[in-house]
Short mmCIF file of C-alpha atoms in Angstrom, two decimals:
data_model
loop_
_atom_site.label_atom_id
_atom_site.label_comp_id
_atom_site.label_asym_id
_atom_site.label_seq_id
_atom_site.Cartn_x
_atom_site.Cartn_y
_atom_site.Cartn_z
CA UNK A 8 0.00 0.00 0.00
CA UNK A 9 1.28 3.10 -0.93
CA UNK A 10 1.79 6.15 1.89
CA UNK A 11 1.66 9.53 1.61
CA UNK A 12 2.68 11.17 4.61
CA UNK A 13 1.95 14.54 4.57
CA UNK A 14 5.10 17.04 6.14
CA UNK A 15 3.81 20.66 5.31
CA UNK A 16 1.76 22.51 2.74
CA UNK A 17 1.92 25.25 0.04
CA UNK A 18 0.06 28.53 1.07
CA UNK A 19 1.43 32.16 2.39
CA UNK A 20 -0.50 32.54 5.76
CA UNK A 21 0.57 36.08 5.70
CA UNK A 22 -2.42 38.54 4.72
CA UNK A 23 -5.21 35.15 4.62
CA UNK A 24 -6.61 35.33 8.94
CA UNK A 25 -10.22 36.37 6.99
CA UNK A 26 -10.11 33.24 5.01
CA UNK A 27 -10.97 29.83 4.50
CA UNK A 28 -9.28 28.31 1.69
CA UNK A 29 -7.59 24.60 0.34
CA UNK A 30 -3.84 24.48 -0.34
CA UNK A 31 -1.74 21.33 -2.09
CA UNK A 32 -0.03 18.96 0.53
CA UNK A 33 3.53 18.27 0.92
CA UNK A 34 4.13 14.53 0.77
CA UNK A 35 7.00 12.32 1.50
CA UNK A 36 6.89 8.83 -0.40
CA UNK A 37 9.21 6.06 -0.86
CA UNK A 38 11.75 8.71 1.09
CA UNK A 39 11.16 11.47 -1.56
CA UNK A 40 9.28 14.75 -1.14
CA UNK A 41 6.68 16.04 -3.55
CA UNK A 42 4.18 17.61 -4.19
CA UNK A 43 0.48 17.23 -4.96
CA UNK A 44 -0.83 19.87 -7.31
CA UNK A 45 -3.54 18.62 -9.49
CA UNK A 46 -7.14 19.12 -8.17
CA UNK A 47 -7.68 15.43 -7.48
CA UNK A 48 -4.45 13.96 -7.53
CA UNK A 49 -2.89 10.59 -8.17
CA UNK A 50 0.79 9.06 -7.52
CA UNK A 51 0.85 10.21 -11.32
CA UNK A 52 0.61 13.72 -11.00
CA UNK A 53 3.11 14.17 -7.98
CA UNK A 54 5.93 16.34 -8.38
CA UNK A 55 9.14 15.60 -7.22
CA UNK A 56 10.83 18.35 -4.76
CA UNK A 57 14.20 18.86 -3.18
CA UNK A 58 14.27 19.13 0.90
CA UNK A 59 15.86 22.44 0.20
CA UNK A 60 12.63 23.91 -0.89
CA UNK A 61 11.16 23.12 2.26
CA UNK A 62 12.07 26.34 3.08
CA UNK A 63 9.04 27.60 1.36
CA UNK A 64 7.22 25.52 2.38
CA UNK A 65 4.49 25.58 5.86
CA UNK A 66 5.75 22.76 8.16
CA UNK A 67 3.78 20.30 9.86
CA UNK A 68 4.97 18.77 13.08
CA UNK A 69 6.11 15.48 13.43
CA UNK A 70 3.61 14.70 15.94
CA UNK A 71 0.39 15.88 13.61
CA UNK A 72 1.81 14.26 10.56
CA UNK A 73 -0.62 11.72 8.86
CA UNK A 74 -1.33 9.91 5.84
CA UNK A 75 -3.30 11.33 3.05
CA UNK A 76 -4.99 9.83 0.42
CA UNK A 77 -4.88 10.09 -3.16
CA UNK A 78 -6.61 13.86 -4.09
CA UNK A 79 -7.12 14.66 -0.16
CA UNK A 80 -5.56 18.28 0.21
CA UNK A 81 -4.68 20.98 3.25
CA UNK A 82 -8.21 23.28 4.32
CA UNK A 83 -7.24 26.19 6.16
CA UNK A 84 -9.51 28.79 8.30
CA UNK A 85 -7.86 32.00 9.22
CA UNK A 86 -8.61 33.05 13.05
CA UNK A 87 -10.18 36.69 11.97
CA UNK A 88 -12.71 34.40 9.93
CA UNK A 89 -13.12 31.70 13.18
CA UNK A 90 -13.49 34.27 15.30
CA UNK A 91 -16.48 36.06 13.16
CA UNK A 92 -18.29 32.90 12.32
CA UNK A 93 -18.26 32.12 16.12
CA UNK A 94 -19.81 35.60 16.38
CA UNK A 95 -22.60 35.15 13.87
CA UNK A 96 -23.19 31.05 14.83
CA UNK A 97 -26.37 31.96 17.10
CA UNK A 98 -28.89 32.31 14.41
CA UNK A 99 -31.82 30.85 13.45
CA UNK A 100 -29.43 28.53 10.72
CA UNK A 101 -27.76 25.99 11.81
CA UNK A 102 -25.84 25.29 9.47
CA UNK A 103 -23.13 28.22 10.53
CA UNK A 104 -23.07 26.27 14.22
CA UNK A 105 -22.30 23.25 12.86
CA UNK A 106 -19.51 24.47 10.69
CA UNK A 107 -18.23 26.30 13.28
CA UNK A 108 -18.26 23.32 15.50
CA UNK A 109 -16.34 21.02 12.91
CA UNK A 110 -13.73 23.68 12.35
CA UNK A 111 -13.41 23.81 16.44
CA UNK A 112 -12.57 20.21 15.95
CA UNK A 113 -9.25 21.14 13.72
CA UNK A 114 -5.65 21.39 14.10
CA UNK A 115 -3.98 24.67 14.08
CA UNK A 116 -0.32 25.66 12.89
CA UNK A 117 2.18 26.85 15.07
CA UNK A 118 2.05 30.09 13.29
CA UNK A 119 -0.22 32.29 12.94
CA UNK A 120 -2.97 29.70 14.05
CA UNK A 121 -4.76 29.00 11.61
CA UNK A 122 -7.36 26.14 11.66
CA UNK A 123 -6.31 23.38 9.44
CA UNK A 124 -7.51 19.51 8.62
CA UNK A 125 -7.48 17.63 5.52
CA UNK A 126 -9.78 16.34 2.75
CA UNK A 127 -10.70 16.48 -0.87
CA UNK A 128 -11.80 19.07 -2.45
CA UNK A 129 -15.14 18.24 -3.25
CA UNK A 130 -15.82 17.12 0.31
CA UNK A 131 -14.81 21.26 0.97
CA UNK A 132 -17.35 22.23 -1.69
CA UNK A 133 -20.08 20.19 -0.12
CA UNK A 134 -18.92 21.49 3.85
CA UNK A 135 -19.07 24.96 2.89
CA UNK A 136 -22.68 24.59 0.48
CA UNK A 137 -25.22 24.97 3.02
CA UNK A 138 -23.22 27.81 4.69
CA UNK A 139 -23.05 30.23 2.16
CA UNK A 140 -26.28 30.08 0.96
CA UNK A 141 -27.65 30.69 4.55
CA UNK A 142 -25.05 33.47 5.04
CA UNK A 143 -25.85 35.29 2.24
CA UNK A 144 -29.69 35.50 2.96
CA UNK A 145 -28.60 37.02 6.39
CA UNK A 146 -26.70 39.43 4.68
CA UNK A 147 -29.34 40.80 2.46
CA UNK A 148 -31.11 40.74 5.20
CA UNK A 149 -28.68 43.18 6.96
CA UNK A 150 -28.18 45.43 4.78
CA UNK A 151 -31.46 46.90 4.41
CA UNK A 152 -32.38 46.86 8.15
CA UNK A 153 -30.34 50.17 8.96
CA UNK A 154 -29.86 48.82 12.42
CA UNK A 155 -28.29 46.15 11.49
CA UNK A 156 -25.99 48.10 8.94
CA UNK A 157 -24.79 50.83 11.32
CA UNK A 158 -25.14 48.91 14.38
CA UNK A 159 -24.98 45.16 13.91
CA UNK A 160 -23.36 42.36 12.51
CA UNK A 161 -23.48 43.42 8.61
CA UNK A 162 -20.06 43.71 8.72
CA UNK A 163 -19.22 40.04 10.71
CA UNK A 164 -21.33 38.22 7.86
CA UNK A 165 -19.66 40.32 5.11
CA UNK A 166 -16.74 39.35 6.47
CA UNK A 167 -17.89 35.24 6.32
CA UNK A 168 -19.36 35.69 3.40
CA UNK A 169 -16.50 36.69 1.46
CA UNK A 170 -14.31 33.60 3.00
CA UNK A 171 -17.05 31.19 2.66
CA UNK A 172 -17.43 31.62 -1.34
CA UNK A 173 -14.99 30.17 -3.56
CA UNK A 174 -16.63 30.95 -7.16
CA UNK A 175 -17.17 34.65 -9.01
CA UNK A 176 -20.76 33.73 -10.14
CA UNK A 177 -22.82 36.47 -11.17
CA UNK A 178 -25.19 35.62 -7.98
CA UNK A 179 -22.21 36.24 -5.07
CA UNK A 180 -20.35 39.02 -7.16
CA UNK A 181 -23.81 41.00 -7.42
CA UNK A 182 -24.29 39.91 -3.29
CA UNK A 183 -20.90 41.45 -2.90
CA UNK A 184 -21.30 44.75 -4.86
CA UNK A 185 -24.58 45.13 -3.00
CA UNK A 186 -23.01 45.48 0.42
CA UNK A 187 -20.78 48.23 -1.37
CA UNK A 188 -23.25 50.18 -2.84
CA UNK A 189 -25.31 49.90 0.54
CA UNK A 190 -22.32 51.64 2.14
CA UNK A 191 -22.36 53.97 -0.22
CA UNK A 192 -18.40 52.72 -1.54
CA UNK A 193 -18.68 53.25 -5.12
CA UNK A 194 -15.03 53.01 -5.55
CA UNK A 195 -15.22 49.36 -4.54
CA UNK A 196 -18.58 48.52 -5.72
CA UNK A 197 -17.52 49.52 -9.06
CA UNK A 198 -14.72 47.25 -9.32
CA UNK A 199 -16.66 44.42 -8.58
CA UNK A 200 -18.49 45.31 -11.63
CA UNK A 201 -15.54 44.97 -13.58
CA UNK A 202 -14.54 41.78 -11.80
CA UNK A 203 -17.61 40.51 -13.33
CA UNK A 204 -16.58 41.37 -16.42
CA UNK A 205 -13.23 39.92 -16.35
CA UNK A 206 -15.16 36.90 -14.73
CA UNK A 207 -17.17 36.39 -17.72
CA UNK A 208 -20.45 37.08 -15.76
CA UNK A 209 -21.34 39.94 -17.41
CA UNK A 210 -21.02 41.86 -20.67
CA UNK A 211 -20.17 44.56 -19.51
CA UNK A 212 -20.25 46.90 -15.91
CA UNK A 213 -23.71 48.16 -17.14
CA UNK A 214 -25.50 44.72 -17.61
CA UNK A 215 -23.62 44.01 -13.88
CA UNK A 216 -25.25 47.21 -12.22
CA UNK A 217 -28.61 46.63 -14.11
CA UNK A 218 -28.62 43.58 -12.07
CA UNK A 219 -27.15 44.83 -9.26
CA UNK A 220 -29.93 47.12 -8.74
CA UNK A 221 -32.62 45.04 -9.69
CA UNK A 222 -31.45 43.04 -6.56
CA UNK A 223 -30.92 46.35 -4.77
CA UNK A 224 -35.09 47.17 -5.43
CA UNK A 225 -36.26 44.03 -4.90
CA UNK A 226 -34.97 43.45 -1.53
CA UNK A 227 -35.72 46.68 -0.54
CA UNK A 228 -39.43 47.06 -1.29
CA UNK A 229 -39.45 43.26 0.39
CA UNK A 230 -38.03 45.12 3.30
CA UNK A 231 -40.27 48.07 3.38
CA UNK A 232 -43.26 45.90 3.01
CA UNK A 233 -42.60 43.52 5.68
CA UNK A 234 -42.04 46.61 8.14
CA UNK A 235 -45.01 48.23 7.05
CA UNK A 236 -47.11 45.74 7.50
CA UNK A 237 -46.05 44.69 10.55
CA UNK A 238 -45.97 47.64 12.69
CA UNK A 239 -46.90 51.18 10.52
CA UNK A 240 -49.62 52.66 10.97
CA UNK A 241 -51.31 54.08 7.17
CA UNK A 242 -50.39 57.72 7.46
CA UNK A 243 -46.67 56.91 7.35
CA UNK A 244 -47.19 54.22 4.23
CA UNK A 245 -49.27 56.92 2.67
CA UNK A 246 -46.24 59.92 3.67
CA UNK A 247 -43.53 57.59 2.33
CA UNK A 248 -45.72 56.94 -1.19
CA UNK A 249 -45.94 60.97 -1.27
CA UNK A 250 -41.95 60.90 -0.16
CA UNK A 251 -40.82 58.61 -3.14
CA UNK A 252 -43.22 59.85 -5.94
CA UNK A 253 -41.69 63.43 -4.85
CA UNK A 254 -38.36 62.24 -5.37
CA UNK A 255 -38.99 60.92 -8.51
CA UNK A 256 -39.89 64.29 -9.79
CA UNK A 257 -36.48 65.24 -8.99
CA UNK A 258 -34.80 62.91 -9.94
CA UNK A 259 -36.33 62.92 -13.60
CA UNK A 260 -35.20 66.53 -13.63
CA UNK A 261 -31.30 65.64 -12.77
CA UNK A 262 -31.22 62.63 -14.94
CA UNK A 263 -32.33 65.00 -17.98
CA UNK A 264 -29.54 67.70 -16.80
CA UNK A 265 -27.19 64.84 -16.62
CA UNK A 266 -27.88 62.92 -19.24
CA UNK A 267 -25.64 64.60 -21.93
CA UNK A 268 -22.54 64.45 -19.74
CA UNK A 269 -22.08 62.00 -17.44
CA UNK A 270 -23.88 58.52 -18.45
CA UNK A 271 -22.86 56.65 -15.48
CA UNK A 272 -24.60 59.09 -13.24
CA UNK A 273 -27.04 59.27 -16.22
CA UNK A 274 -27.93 55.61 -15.79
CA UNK A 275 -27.85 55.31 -11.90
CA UNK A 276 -30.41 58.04 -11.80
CA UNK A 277 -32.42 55.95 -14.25
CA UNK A 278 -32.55 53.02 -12.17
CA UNK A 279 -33.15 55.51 -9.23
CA UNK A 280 -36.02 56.68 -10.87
CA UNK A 281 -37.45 53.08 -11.38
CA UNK A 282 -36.76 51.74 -7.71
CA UNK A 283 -38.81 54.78 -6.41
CA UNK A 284 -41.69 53.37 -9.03
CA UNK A 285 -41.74 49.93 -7.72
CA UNK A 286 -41.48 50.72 -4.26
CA UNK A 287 -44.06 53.47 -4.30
CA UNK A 288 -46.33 50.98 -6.02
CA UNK A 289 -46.01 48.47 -3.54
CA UNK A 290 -46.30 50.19 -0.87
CA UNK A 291 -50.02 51.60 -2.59
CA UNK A 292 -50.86 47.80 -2.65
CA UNK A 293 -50.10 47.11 0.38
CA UNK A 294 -51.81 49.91 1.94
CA UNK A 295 -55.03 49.00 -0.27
CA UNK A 296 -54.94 45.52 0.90
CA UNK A 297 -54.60 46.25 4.92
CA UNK A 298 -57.66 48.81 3.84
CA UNK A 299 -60.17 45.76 2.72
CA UNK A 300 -62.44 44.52 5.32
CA UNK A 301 -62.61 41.38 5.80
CA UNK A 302 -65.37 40.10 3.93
CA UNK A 303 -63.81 41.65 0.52
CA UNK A 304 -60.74 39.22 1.53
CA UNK A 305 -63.17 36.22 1.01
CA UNK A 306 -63.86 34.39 -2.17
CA UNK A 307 -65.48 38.00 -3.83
CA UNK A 308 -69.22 37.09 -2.94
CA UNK A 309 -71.98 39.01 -0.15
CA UNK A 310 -75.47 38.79 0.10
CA UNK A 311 -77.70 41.87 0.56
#
């Protein structure tokens, strides 16, 4: 039976505490070091190294060296990242506690700390699944509860977020760009637009932030509509409809003053213009429904 005892990995630790990330073993077979590069690798695709280049290399101790097998690699959690998802593990998912309890369960290097066991890499793809997807519905959750943006832990499941995905899909770069434009970082949200482009998600920035603020509206009207039906009374719906079709007005005005000149700001007062639409409209529906009594709720019939 062939071994493959693993003596270090290949990763800088420097710069990566708010990650979680795989990195290629360091084995020693027959007497010989190599190492294991290909995404699920066999005694074929090992690469033969000298013990000089060690020296770049992360150690493992003696006493917490083991065997891999063939296409099992390093997973590493950075303590910034531990320390946030043990923050944010008290939630209604528990998905989050139970990663956070299986990292608890890892080694951790002798620098720098970092969490670390081994495995393949699809067994990481299919740890971390359930995780990101509930993570990122807490975000956008977050981010338009101005509480929780200020105030809360927007930041702590940014910050997880971020680690937890692996993959620039148009889905988590648009989640990403969304916390940006939320805190009003247009430097940064921008150049996740052209990430996406470089990605091949998107055209082009504009088909990005087309879909970036589609997201944007959506959630927020979802937002506004859950508060106001739980808790405001119809004066305020009716002052915010008055609020929003007001700023449309303006905002018409600036996009035609802008329009010859500037086209980004052109374009962002566009979408601006059609947020205020949809959420003004919602918000009339809503109010209209809370207004029916209850027999016009029923199946549409009365008797005189």
């Amino acid at each position: 039976m062939d071994d493959y005892r693993l003596v270090g990995f290949i990763s800088d630790l420097n710069g990566n505490q708010t990650q979680l990330f795989t990195a290629d073993p360091v084995l020693k077979h027959d007497g010989d070091l190599y190492v294991a590069e290909a995404r699920n690798w066999t005694r074929d695709d090992l690469r033969k190294v000298q013990a000089s280049a060690l020296r770049f290399v992360e150690p493992v101790p003696e006493d917490e060296q083991i065997n891999l097998q063939p296409g099992e690699v390093v997973w590493l959690a950075g303590r910034t990242f531990v320390a946030e998802l043990s923050r944010i593990s008290r939630t209604p998912y528990a998905s989050l506690a139970q990663l956070r309890r299986e990292i608890g369960r890892w080694n951790r290097t002798r620098r720098m700390g970092f969490a670390w066991t081994t495995g393949t890499r699809s067994q990481f793809t299919r740890l971390i699944a359930e995780p990101t997807t509930d993570i990122t519905a807490m975000l956008q959750n977050a981010l338009f509860d101005r509480q929780e943006l200020s105030h809360g832990d927007a930041e702590s499941y940014f910050t997880v977020f971020r680690a937890l995905v692996q993959k620039d899909t148009l889905d988590h770069l648009v989640t990403r760009a969304l916390y940006y434009r939320e805190r009003h970082d247009d430097r940064r949200m921008l150049s996740v637009a052209r990430r996406a482009v470089r990605a091949g998600v998107a055209t082009d920035q504009n088909e990005f932030l087309a879909a970036l603020e589609a997201r944007a509206g959506r959630l927020g009207a979802q937002r506004l509509a859950d508060v106001n039906r739980e808790s405001r009374p119809q004066s305020a719906v009716r002052n915010d409809i008055l609020a929003l079709l007001s700023s449309v007005v303006v905002a018409e005005r600036e996009a035609a003053a802008v329009e010859s000149g500037n086209h980004w700001r052109a374009f962002e007062t566009r979408v601006t213009i059609d947020r205020s639409r949809e959420v003004a409209a919602k918000l009339l529906a809503t109010m209209k429904h809370d207004q029916l009594p209850p027999a016009a709720e029923s199946a549409g019939t009365h008797t005189r």
